[in-house]
Short mmCIF file of C-alpha atoms in Angstrom, two decimals:
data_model
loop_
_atom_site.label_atom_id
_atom_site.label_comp_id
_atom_site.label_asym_id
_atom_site.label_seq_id
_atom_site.Cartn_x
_atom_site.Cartn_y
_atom_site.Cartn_z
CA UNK E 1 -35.63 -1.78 32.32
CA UNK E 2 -34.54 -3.29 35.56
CA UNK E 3 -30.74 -2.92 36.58
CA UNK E 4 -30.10 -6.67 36.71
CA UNK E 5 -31.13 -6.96 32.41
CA UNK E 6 -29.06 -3.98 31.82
CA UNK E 7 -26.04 -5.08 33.32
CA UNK E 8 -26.59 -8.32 31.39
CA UNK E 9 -27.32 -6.76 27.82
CA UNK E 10 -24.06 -4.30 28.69
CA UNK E 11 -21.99 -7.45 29.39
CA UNK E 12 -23.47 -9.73 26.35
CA UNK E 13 -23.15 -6.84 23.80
CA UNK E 14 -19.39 -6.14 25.01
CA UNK E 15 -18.57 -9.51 24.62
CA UNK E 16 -20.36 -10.13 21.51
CA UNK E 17 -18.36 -6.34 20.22
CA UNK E 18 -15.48 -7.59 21.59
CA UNK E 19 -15.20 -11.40 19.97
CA UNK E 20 -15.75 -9.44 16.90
CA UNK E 21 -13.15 -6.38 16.40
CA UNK E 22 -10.39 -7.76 14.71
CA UNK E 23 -6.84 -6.13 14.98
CA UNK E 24 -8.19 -4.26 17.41
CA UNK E 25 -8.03 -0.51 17.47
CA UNK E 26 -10.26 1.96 16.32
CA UNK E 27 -12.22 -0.96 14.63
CA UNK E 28 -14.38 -1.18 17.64
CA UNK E 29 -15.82 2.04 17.54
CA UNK E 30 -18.41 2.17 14.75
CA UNK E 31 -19.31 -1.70 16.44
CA UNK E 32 -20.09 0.10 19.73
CA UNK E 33 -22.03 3.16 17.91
CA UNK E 34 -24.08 0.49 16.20
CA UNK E 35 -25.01 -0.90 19.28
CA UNK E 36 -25.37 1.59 21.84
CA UNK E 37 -26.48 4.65 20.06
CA UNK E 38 -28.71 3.47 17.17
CA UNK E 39 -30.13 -0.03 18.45
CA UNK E 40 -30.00 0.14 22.30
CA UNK E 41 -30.36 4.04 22.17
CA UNK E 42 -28.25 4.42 25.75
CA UNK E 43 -25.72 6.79 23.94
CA UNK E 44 -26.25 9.94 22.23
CA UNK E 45 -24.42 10.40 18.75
CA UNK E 46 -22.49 13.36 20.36
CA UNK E 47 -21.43 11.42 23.76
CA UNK E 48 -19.85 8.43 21.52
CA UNK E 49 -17.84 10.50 19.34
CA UNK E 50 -16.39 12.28 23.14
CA UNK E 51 -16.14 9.39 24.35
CA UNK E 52 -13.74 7.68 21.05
CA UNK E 53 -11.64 11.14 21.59
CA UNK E 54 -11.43 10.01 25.70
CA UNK E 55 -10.36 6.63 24.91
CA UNK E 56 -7.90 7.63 21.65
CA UNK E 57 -5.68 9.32 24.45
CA UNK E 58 -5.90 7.87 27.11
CA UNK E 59 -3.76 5.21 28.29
CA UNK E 60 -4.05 1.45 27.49
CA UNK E 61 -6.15 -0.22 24.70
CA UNK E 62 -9.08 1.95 22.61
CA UNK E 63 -11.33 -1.13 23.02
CA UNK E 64 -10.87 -1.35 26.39
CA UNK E 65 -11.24 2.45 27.29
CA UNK E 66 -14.56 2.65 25.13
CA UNK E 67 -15.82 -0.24 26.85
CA UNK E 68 -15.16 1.36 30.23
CA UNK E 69 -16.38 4.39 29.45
CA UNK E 70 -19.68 3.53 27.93
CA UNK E 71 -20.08 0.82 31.29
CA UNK E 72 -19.09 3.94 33.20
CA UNK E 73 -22.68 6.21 31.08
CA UNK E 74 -24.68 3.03 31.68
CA UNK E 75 -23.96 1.63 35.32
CA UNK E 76 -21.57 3.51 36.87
CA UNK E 77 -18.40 2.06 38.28
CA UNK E 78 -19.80 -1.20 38.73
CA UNK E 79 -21.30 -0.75 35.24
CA UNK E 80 -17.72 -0.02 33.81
CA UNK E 81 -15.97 -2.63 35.25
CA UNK E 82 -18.54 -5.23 33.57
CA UNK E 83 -18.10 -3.98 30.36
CA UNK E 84 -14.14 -3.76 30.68
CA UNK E 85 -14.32 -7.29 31.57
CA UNK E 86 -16.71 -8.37 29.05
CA UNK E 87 -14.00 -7.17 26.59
CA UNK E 88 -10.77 -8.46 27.82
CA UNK E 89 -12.55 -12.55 28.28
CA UNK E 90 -13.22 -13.06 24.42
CA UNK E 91 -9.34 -12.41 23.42
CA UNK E 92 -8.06 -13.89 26.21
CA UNK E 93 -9.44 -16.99 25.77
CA UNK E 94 -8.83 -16.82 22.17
CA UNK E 95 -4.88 -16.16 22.86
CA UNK E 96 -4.81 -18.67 26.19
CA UNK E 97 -5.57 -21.99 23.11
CA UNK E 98 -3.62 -20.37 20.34
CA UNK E 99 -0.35 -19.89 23.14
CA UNK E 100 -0.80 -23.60 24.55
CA UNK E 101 -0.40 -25.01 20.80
CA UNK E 102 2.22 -22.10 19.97
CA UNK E 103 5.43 -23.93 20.60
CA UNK E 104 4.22 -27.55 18.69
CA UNK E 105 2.52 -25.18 16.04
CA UNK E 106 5.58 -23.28 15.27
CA UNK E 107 8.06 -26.94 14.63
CA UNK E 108 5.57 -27.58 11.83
CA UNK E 109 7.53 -26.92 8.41
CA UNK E 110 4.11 -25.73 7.11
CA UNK E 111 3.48 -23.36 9.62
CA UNK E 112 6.99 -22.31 9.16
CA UNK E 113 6.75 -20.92 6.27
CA UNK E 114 3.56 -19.25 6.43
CA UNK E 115 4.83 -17.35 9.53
CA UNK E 116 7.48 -16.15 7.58
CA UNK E 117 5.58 -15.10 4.86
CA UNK E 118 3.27 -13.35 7.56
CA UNK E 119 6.15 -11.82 8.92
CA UNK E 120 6.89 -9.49 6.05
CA UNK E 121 3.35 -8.83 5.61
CA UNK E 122 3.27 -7.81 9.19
CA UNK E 123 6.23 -5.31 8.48
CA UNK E 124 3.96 -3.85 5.63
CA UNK E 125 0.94 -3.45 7.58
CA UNK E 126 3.00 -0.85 9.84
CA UNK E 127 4.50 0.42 7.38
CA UNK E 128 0.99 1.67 5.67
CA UNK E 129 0.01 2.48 9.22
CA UNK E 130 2.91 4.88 9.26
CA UNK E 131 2.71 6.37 6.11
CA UNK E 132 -1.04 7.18 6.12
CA UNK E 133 -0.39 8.58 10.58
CA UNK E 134 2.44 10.80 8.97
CA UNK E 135 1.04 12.20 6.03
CA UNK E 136 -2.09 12.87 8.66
CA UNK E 137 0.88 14.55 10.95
CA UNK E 138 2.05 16.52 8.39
CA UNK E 139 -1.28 17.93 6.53
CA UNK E 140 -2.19 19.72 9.70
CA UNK E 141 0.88 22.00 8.97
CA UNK E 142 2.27 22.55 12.40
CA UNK E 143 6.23 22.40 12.44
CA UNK E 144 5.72 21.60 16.66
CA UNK E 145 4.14 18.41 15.18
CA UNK E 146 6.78 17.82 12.67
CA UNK E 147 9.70 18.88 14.72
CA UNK E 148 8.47 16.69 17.46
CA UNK E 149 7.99 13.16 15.39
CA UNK E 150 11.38 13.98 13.87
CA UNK E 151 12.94 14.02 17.13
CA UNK E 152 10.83 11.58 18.65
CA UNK E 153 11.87 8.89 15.77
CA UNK E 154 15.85 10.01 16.19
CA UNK E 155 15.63 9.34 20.03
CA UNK E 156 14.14 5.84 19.95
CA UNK E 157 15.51 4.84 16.59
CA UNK E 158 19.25 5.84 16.14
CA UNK E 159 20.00 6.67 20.23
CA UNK E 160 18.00 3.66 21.72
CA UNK E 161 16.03 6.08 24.48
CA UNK E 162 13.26 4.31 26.12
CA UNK E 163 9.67 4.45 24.37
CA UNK E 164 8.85 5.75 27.89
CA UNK E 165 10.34 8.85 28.24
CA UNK E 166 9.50 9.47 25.27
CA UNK E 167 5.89 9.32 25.95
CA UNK E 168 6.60 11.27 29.40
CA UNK E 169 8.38 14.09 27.73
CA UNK E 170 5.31 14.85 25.21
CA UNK E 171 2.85 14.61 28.57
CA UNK E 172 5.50 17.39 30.11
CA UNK E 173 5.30 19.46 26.66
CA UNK E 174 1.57 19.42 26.72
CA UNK E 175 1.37 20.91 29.88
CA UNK E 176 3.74 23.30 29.24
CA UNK E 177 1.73 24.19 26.17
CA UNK E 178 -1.66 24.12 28.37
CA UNK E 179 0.30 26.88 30.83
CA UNK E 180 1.42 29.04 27.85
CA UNK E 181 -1.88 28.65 26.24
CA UNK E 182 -3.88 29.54 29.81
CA UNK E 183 -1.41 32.68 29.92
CA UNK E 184 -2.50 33.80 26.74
CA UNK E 185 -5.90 33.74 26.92
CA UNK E 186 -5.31 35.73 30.56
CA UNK E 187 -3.57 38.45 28.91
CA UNK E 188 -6.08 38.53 26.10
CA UNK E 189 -8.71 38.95 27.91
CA UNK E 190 -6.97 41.28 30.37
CA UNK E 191 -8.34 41.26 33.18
CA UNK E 192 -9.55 38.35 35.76
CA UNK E 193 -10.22 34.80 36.04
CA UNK E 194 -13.68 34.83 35.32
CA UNK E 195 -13.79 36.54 32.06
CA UNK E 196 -10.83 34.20 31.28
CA UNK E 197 -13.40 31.33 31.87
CA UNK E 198 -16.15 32.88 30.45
CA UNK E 199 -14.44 32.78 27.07
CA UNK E 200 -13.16 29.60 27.44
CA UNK E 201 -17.07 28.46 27.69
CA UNK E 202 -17.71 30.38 24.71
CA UNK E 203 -14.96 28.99 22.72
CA UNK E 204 -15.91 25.57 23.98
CA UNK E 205 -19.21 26.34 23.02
CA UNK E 206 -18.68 27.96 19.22
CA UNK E 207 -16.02 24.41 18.77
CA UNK E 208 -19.00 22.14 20.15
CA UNK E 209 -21.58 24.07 17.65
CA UNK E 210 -18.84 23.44 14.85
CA UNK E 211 -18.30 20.09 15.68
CA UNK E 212 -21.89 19.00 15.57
CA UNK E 213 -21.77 20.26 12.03
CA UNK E 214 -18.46 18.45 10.71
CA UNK E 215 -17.25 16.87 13.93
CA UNK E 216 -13.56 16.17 11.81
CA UNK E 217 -13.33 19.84 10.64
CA UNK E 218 -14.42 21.08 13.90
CA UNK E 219 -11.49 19.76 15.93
CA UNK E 220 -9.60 20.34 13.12
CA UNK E 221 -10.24 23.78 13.52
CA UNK E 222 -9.87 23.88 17.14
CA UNK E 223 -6.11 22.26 17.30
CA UNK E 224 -5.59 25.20 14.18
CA UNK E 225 -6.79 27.58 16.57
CA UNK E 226 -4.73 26.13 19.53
CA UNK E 227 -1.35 25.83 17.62
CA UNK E 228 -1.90 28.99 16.27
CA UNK E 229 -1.51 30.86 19.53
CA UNK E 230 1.39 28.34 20.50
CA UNK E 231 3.51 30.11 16.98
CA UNK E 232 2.44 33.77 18.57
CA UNK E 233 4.18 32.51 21.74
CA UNK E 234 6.93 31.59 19.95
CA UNK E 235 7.87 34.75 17.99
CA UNK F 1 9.26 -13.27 41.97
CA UNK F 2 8.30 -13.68 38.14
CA UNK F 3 4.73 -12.68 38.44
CA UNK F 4 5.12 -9.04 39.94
CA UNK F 5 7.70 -8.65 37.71
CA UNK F 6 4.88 -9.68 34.78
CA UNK F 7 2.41 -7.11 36.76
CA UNK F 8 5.01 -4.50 37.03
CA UNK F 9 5.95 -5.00 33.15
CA UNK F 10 2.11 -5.07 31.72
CA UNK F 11 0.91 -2.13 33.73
CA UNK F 12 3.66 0.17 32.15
CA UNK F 13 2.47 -1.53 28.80
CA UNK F 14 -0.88 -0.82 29.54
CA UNK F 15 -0.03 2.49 30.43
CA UNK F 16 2.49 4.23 28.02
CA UNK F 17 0.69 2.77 25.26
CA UNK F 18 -1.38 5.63 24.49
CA UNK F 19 -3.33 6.24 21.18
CA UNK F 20 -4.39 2.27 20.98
CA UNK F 21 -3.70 -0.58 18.83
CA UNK F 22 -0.15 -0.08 17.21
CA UNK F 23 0.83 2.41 19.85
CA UNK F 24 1.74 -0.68 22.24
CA UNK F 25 4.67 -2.22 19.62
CA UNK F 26 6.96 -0.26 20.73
CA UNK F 27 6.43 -0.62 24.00
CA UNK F 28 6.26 -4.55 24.38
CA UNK F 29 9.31 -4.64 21.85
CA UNK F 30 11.61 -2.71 24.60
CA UNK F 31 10.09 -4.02 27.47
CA UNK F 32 9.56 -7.66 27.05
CA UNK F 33 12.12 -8.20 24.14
CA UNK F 34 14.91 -5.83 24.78
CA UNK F 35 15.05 -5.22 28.87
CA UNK F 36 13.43 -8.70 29.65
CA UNK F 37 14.38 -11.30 26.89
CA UNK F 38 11.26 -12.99 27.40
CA UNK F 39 10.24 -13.33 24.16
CA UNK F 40 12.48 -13.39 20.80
CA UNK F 41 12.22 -11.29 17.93
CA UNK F 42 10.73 -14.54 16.26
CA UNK F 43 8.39 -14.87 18.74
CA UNK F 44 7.56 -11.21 19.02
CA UNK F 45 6.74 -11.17 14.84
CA UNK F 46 4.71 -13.90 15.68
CA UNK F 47 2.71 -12.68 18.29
CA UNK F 48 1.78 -9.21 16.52
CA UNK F 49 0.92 -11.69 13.70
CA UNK F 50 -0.92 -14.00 16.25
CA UNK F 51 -3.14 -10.59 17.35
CA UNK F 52 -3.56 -9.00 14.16
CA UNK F 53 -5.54 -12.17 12.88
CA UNK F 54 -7.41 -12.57 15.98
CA UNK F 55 -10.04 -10.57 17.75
CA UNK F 56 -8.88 -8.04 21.16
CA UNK F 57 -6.32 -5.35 21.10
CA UNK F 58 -3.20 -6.32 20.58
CA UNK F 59 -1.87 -5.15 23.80
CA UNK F 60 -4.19 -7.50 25.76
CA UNK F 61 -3.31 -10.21 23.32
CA UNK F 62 -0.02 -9.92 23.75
CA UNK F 63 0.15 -9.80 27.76
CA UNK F 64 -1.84 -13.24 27.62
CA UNK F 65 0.33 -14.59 25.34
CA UNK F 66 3.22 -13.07 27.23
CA UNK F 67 2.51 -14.26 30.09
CA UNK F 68 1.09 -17.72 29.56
CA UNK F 69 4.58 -18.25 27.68
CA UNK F 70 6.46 -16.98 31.08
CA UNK F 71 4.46 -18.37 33.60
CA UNK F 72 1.13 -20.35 32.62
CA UNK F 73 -1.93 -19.51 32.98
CA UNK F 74 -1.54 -17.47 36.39
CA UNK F 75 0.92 -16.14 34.42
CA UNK F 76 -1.16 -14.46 31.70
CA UNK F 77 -3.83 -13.81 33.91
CA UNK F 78 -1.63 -11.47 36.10
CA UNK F 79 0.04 -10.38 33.20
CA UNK F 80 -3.61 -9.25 31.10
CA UNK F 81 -4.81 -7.82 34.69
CA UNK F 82 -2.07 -5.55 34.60
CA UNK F 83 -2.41 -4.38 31.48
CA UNK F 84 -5.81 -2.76 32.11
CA UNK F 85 -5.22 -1.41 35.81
CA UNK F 86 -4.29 1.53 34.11
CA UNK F 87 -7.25 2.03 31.77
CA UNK F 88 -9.47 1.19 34.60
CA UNK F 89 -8.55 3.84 36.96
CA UNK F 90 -7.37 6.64 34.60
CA UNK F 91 -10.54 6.27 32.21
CA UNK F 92 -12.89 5.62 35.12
CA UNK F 93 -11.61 8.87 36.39
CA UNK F 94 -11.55 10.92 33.06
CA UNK F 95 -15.29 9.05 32.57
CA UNK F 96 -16.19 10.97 35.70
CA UNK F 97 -14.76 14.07 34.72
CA UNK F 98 -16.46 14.32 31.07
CA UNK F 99 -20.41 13.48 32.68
CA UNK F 100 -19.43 15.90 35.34
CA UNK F 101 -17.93 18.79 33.61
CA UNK F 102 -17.86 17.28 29.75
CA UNK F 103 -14.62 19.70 29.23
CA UNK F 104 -12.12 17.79 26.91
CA UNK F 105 -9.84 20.38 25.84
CA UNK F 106 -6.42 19.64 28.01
CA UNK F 107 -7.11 15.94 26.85
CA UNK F 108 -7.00 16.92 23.19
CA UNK F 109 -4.02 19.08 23.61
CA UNK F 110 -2.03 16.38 24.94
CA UNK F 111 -3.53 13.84 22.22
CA UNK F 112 -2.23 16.33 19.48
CA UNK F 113 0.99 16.96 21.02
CA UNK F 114 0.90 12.94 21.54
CA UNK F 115 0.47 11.96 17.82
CA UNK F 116 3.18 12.73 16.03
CA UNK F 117 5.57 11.46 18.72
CA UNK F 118 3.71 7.58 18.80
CA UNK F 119 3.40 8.03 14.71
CA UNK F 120 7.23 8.10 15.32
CA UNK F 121 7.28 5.38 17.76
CA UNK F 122 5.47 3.13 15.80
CA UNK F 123 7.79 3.80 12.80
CA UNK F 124 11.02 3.00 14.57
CA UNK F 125 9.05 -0.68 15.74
CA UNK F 126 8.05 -1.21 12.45
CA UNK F 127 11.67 -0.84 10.87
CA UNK F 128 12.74 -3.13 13.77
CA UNK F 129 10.50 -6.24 12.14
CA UNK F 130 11.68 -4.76 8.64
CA UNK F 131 14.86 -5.33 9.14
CA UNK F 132 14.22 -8.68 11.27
CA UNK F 133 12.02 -9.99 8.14
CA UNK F 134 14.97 -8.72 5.75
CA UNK F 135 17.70 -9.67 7.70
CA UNK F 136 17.01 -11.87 9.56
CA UNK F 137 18.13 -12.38 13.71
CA UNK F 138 21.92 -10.64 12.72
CA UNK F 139 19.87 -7.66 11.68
CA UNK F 140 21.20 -4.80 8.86
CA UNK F 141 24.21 -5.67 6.97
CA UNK F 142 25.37 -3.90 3.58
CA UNK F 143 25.45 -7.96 2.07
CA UNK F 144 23.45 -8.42 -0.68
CA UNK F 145 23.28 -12.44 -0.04
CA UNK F 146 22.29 -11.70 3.63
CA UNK F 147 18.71 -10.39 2.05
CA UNK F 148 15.87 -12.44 1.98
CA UNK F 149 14.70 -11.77 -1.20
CA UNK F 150 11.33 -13.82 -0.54
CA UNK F 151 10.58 -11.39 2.42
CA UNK F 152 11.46 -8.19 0.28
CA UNK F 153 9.35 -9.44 -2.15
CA UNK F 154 6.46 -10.21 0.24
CA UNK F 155 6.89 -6.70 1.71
CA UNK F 156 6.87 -5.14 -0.92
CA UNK F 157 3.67 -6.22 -2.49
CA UNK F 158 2.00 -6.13 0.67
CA UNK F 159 2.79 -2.60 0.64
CA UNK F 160 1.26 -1.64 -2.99
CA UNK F 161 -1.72 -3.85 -2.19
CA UNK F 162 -2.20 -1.78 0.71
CA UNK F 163 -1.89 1.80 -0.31
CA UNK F 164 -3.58 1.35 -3.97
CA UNK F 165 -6.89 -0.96 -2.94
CA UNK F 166 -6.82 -0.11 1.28
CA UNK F 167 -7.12 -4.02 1.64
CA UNK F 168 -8.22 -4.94 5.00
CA UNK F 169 -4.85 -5.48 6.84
CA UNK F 170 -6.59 -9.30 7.58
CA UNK F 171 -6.54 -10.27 4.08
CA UNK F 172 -3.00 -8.76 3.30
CA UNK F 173 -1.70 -11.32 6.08
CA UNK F 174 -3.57 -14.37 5.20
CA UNK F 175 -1.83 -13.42 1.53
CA UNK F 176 1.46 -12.58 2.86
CA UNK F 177 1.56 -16.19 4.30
CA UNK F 178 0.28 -18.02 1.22
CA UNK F 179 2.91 -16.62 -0.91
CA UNK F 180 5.34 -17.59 1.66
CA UNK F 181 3.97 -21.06 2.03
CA UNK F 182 4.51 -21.14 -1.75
CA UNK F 183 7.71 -19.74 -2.16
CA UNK F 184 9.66 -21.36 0.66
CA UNK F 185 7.89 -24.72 0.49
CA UNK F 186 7.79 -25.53 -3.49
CA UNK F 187 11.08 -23.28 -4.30
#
């Protein structure tokens, strides 16, 4: 296939994803995976689920960051920034008309009403989003987890702290938690650096093996594993 | 000069809004609401509304929208390029890093050490527009003729339609609106 009609079936079928993931989110993944690992076959199964984790935590939208990375597998830079563009155009074009007609739109008594209606159904709509993110929070059975979305919800909610350093604090815990965790494995393994990284591969290896198997229950078992030796740190 | 200031505003949307989709509320809310004042809370209900029932993440939809309502259409442009500066260089990067050395583990620490914190964000946002829908612009009082009883009623439908048939969030809305076209309109 020549590099010109790749680029343009990357762009089309980013577009053509992107006109089509409503709400955003997630949503867009199994779209891409339909696309670029069973029909287009430019993907392996393994890569896309990697490459949902990559763009689940990293910063900025998931559509956008799957879009980039999957331009990034196919074309490179150049590749990526085609794909991140074919995504943003569709709802920014959709939101450029809807904000133009926005301030007429919302005088209308009609209108009126339904927004306000839409309003409280908005308000649900997070609230199931919270529930079922919380009970998800919870299952895994980790009081760090707990502890921290009980503080994180008293900071922003009753003491007004900025989302921000909120977010930075966590990104400062982690890396904390990556230290501790890095010092454990060193005294485990007792002696130097490269046995240290030797068992790192094979860990990385035996999660990768059970994630191929039950890709949820392997990283499930993997964050077990990892908080696990952040309570032995602890005590 | 308004547009760096939408630049400046969008890029930290774009990128402390980590975990996707309902991980940006929070962060437009106190940004462009609270610090700015460029939208009101109106407006803001609106706008998640507005993005929920059309296609794009709601983060890009709402620096378009933001933006367009600031300062035109320069204005949302700026504002929507801003927005995914952030993406574009720390994904490109972390893209680089998985084909190269396809290691995710300090990624997925931070994502689990992430989670609950944005679960909490999210909730906090969410009882914002609760109490906005409820109460209206005064916000929380203990006065029982202060409550919208429409909204409550809406919400809490919504909610039991939601967690006994997992309705598609889409269809919820468009419901959520015809009752309210019915209620306040023909009562």
């Amino acid at each position: 296939m020549s590099r010109a009609k790749k680029y343009r079936i990357l762009f089309t079928s980013c577009l053509y994803i992107s006109a089509f993931t409503f709400g955003g989110g997630f949503v867009i993944i199994p779209l891409m995976r339909k696309r670029f690992v069973e029909n287009l076959k430019w993907l392996e199964e393994k890569e896309m689920m990697d490459l949902a984790a990559i763009a689940q935590s990293s910063p900025g939208a998931i559509a956008v960051n799957a879009a980039i990375l999957t331009g990034y597998k196919i074309g490179g830079v150049a590749g990526a920034m085609l794909a991140m563009l074919a995504t943003v155009l569709p709802p920014m074009i959709i939101i450029g008309i809807i904000s133009f007609f926005y301030v007429a739109f919302r005088e209308n008594v009609v209108v009126n009403a339904v927004l306000k209606g839409m309003q409280a159904g908005v308000a649900a709509v997070i609230c199931d989003v919270v529930i079922r993110m919380g009970t998800g929070v919870c299952k895994e059975k980790n009081v760090l987890f707990v502890l921290i979305m009980a503080a994180a919800f008293v900071l922003t909610f009753f003491l007004d702290v900025n989302v921000v350093y909120i977010i930075l604090g966590c990104i400062a815990l982690s890396v904390i938690v990556f230290f501790v965790k890095m010092g454990i494995r060193k005294k485990k393994a007792n002696t130097s650096d490269k046995i240290c990284i030797e068992e790192q591969e094979r860990k990385d290896r035996a999660t990768e093996e059970g994630a191929e198997k039950n890709p949820v229950e392997g990283s499930a078992r993997a964050d077990r594993e990892g908080s696990g030796e952040e309570q032995e740190e602890e005590k | 000069m308004i547009y760096l200031e939408l630049l400046w505003v969008f890029i930290q949307v774009g990128l402390f809004s980590i975990g996707g989709g309902y991980a940006a509320i929070p962060i437009i809310q106190s940004h462009v609401v609270e610090a700015k004042g460029w939208l009101t809370m109106t407006d803001f209900t609106d706008l998640i509304t507005i993005a929920e029932m059309t296609p794009g993440p709601i983060a890009i939809n709402s620096a378009t929208f933001v933006g367009i309502q600031v300062a035109g259409i320069a204005g949302g442009i700026v504002a929507t390029i801003g927005c995914i500066i952030p993406s574009a260089i720390i994904v490109s990067l972390l893209a680089f890093l998985y084909f190269r050395f396809r290691s995710l583990s300090f990624v997925k620490d931070t994502l689990a050490i992430l989670r609950p914190a944005i679960v909490a964000l999210i909730a906090s946002a969410g009882i914002g527009i609760l109490i906005f829908s409820f109460w209206g612009e005064d916000g929380f009082t203990t006065d029982v003729t202060a409550l919208n009883i429409v909204s409550v009623i809406i919400f809490f439908s919504a909610v039991f339609v939601l967690r006994k048939f997992k309705t598609n969030p889409i269809f919820v809305m468009l419901g959520s609106g015809v009752l309210g076209a019915v209620f306040y309109l023909l009562l």
